[in-house]
Amino acid sequence: MNDPVSMACPLPDVGDGARIQLAHGEGGRLMRELLARHILPPLSNDDPADAADAAVLPALDGPPVFTTDGYVVSPLFFPGGDIGSLAVYGTCNDLAVAGARPRWMSLGFIIEEEFSLAALDCIVASVAQAARRAGVQVVTGDTKVVPKGAADGLFVSTSGIGERVFELPGPATLQPGDALLVSGPIGRHGIAVLAAREKLEFDPPPESDSGPLFPAVAALRDAGVPVKALRDATRGGTCAVLHEWSAACGASILVEWESPLVTPEVRGVCELLGLDPLHIACEGTMVIAIPRKDADAALDALRTVPISANATRIGTVIESRTAPVLIRRTSDRLVPLDEPLGAPLPRIC
Amino acid sequence: MNDPVSMACPLPDVGDGARIQLAHGEGGRLMRELLARHILPPLSNDDPADAADAAVLPALDGPPVFTTDGYVVSPLFFPGGDIGSLAVYGTCNDLAVAGARPRWMSLGFIIEEEFSLAALDCIVASVAQAARRAGVQVVTGDTKVVPKGAADGLFVSTSGIGERVFELPGPATLQPGDALLVSGPIGRHGIAVLAAREKLEFDPPPESDSGPLFPAVAALRDAGVPVKALRDATRGGTCAVLHEWSAACGASILVEWESPLVTPEVRGVCELLGLDPLHIACEGTMVIAIPRKDADAALDALRTVPISANATRIGTVIESRTAPVLIRRTSDRLVPLDEPLGAPLPRIC
């Protein structure tokens, strides 16, 4: 999990360096300079003509898939990532779990006046690095600056366009007997952000799983396995995905797993704070629904790809019960697994 | 200018009504309810399946054009519009001036905890109405809630996808002799927001020009006139567009106009506050570059469409001088028109 890519943007030493001014967001010369010096070059858009407000794209091979996300994570930098790489991977993963290869992205910043220019540089560099890793190109963007106190540092909004390469029947087609897999250990992102925000001292510190899922989706497609549904387990965690899928198909879901679902770091923090990892967000881990007979082939395919090397089974679709989602506790008793009303951890993405 | 559409979302009476909670942004049941009751129905996406994180789109007729924008306007409601309609028209106009028909949009909210749910309803209704007027469909979205004090009320981020129907050679092809037109009176949006923010008492209050420009672009295309470049004059105003175009083509631009460039309301506020309308943002007005011999045909075409009924000539491309942009003042002397470093009015979009 010591991914060199995700560690390449260390916490910046802000110091007394230059800071963002309101005028950097106002369409005049300072804004053009900010774009020309700090934002476009790392994104390899050196040509000022590329800074136009709209990008003309080449034609797509498959049907276009379109997604958007806002990022308000606090803190902006955490072990395993930062708001820049998180925005890229989050957007690309929304496309990937829709069966689409990520192709193009937009990048919007809302920046608080007096935000450190060095930290902005670091975030833009991280966006660029993550975009290269995810195979996506940042082609259009927007920067707004609001007065001191009108935002908390920096927010990012991204949209993504992909081309669909893998058609998925969707969660409404789930049936009793279908297997549910996860592409890796769950809860790592939420716990990493929580530990960073609350300055909890763990050695090693829990690290986010933030990363691009398309290679795992492509491995499933290339293996020819009949995947029914995919979903990245972000806000609300794995539990929210299972509840949504139960509602979509009208059957219940039984959670029971074969190999450990969590890392020792996540288990440690969850036990300490009384959190259930099933409720904690992932940012590079997805849930997969597939007919039971194809589950082993799917796991074999997933395990050929680094991001899903530790894929495992997490449950089964069962006939409808009184509760939409149940879990087999150690006592072998089935107990309902409730959906959280909100989420135990705000601002994790 | 008393457009019934843009006046349909009055300043909401917030009162003691329900307010946004942090949990509304956290992926659990409260968030699903917020989407199902307050956001999706006005946007005509009643099917919860449409609330997935990514939308699959039909194939496009022309090359896809992609744009994004963030909106931090203050106040959120102003005469002639609000942050919702502004976001729709702003995004559609970025597409229109790239020669593209707006087709699909994403809609992202970053909302401050305790924001009025009634105001949110009003903004969503305005988004829906503006989208219908602009002929664009909102197909994907995202909602984040940040703690009280971490944002100023509500920010909107949008992306748009259009299909290019009108190919424009671009501002690098401008030559001395080319005519520059504006599609309507300038400076109306910035002045309307400024007057609303500072509670300046004018009767009638200055009203924003926020509106969709694609019909005016389509009129130019249908007239068969050889338009060289289009640009909506938003942040930085008309002056910023002229400076960008001068830099792109290497020639200078002389500003001189035939009929009044500003409404009496805008002139009044500008004279009172010492502002130059050329520096003030528009949100439904574009600059058009076209060979001189085609200028009259272009004006005729523009004047067939309500949003550009008052189109007029604003200047000419001239041989390169010491200043990129010059203006003919009443004394008939040519004086340089400087680009603002930032902008006189922050947070107008």
XYZ file of C-alpha atoms in Angstrom, chain B residues 129-305:
177
model
C -36.723 26.365 -15.673
C -33.495 27.704 -17.145
C -32.568 24.257 -18.458
C -35.917 23.995 -20.252
C -35.419 27.453 -21.743
C -31.863 26.631 -22.854
C -32.853 23.235 -24.252
C -30.392 21.375 -22.052
C -30.971 18.359 -19.823
C -29.496 17.971 -16.313
C -28.405 14.320 -16.271
C -26.018 13.900 -13.344
C -25.186 15.698 -10.129
C -23.565 15.725 -6.728
C -24.362 17.315 -3.369
C -21.882 18.023 -0.588
C -22.643 19.698 2.745
C -19.901 21.442 4.737
C -20.108 22.603 8.373
C -21.503 26.032 9.243
C -18.819 28.596 8.434
C -16.943 26.427 5.924
C -18.757 27.927 2.905
C -20.834 31.038 2.228
C -24.335 29.631 1.797
C -24.244 27.679 -1.435
C -21.886 27.218 -4.366
C -22.837 25.601 -7.664
C -20.585 23.833 -10.107
C -21.777 22.774 -13.513
C -20.344 21.101 -16.558
C -21.898 21.001 -19.970
C -21.649 18.862 -23.055
C -22.781 20.157 -26.418
C -22.461 19.120 -30.021
C -20.624 21.433 -32.352
C -22.888 22.699 -35.112
C -20.967 25.807 -36.197
C -17.234 25.799 -36.839
C -15.438 29.021 -35.905
C -11.893 29.796 -37.094
C -11.102 31.496 -33.761
C -9.627 34.815 -32.629
C -6.142 34.058 -34.062
C -7.644 34.608 -37.534
C -8.785 38.198 -36.859
C -7.376 40.763 -39.318
C -7.359 44.551 -39.571
C -10.694 45.584 -41.015
C -12.745 42.939 -39.262
C -15.799 44.281 -37.463
C -16.555 43.593 -33.793
C -20.165 43.420 -32.665
C -21.870 42.941 -29.317
C -25.137 41.039 -29.105
C -26.698 43.499 -26.658
C -26.095 46.269 -24.110
C -23.060 45.504 -21.930
C -22.399 45.431 -18.176
C -25.920 44.525 -17.083
C -25.095 41.434 -15.033
C -22.272 42.892 -12.951
C -24.220 46.054 -12.209
C -27.358 44.097 -11.232
C -25.392 41.945 -8.776
C -23.491 44.924 -7.389
C -26.704 46.894 -6.831
C -28.351 43.899 -5.129
C -25.319 43.188 -2.927
C -24.803 46.789 -1.852
C -28.563 47.380 -1.587
C -28.339 50.409 -3.864
C -31.800 51.875 -4.364
C -32.532 52.370 -8.044
C -35.949 52.490 -9.658
C -36.147 50.414 -11.762
C -33.405 48.222 -10.308
C -30.761 47.225 -12.862
C -31.502 43.749 -14.129
C -29.044 41.042 -15.167
C -28.857 40.003 -18.821
C -28.389 36.365 -17.720
C -29.884 34.261 -20.495
C -29.141 31.656 -23.173
C -27.075 32.763 -26.174
C -27.433 29.687 -28.365
C -30.449 31.091 -30.301
C -28.310 34.078 -31.306
C -25.468 31.770 -32.374
C -27.924 29.648 -34.357
C -29.275 32.789 -36.069
C -25.756 33.692 -37.201
C -25.159 30.167 -38.456
C -28.506 30.047 -40.265
C -27.767 33.391 -41.938
C -24.611 31.862 -43.397
C -22.393 34.724 -42.250
C -18.679 33.865 -41.856
C -18.278 34.506 -38.118
C -14.613 34.350 -37.069
C -14.942 34.258 -33.276
C -17.519 34.470 -30.494
C -17.007 35.027 -26.777
C -19.412 35.721 -23.947
C -18.190 38.756 -22.029
C -18.293 37.430 -18.459
C -15.561 38.023 -15.841
C -13.398 40.942 -16.936
C -16.215 42.201 -19.160
C -16.045 43.125 -22.826
C -12.602 44.672 -22.274
C -11.076 41.308 -21.253
C -12.421 39.662 -24.427
C -10.936 42.413 -26.602
C -7.546 42.081 -24.874
C -7.546 38.301 -25.317
C -8.448 38.625 -28.975
C -5.805 41.261 -29.594
C -3.204 38.964 -28.009
C -4.432 36.039 -30.098
C -4.266 37.807 -33.482
C -1.401 40.261 -32.926
C -3.426 43.241 -34.152
C -4.925 46.094 -32.108
C -8.584 46.758 -31.514
C -10.301 50.118 -31.724
C -13.463 50.500 -29.637
C -16.070 52.827 -31.136
C -19.776 52.228 -31.308
C -22.779 53.150 -33.398
C -25.743 52.952 -31.052
C -25.835 53.083 -27.239
C -23.823 50.273 -25.657
C -25.412 50.511 -22.219
C -28.872 50.793 -20.730
C -29.769 53.957 -18.791
C -29.682 51.885 -15.562
C -26.128 50.678 -16.175
C -24.972 54.136 -17.216
C -26.455 55.611 -14.039
C -24.741 53.180 -11.677
C -21.435 53.351 -13.546
C -21.365 57.138 -13.472
C -22.232 57.179 -9.791
C -19.509 54.690 -8.855
C -16.869 55.608 -11.421
C -17.001 52.234 -13.185
C -16.431 51.600 -16.893
C -19.150 49.346 -18.363
C -16.499 47.822 -20.643
C -15.003 46.229 -17.507
C -18.300 44.908 -16.146
C -19.455 41.317 -16.675
C -22.330 40.291 -18.908
C -24.032 36.883 -18.667
C -26.173 36.907 -21.796
C -24.153 39.078 -24.155
C -21.348 38.050 -26.502
C -18.731 39.700 -28.658
C -18.689 38.703 -32.336
C -15.839 39.071 -34.845
C -16.731 39.048 -38.523
C -15.352 40.484 -41.794
C -16.507 44.066 -42.236
C -18.519 43.308 -45.387
C -20.649 40.774 -43.487
C -21.287 42.912 -40.416
C -24.676 44.241 -41.488
C -25.952 40.781 -42.390
C -24.781 39.532 -38.996
C -26.556 42.381 -37.201
C -29.730 41.669 -39.167
C -29.562 38.001 -38.153
C -28.887 38.785 -34.494
C -31.787 41.243 -34.328
C -34.276 38.509 -35.284
C -33.685 36.849 -31.876
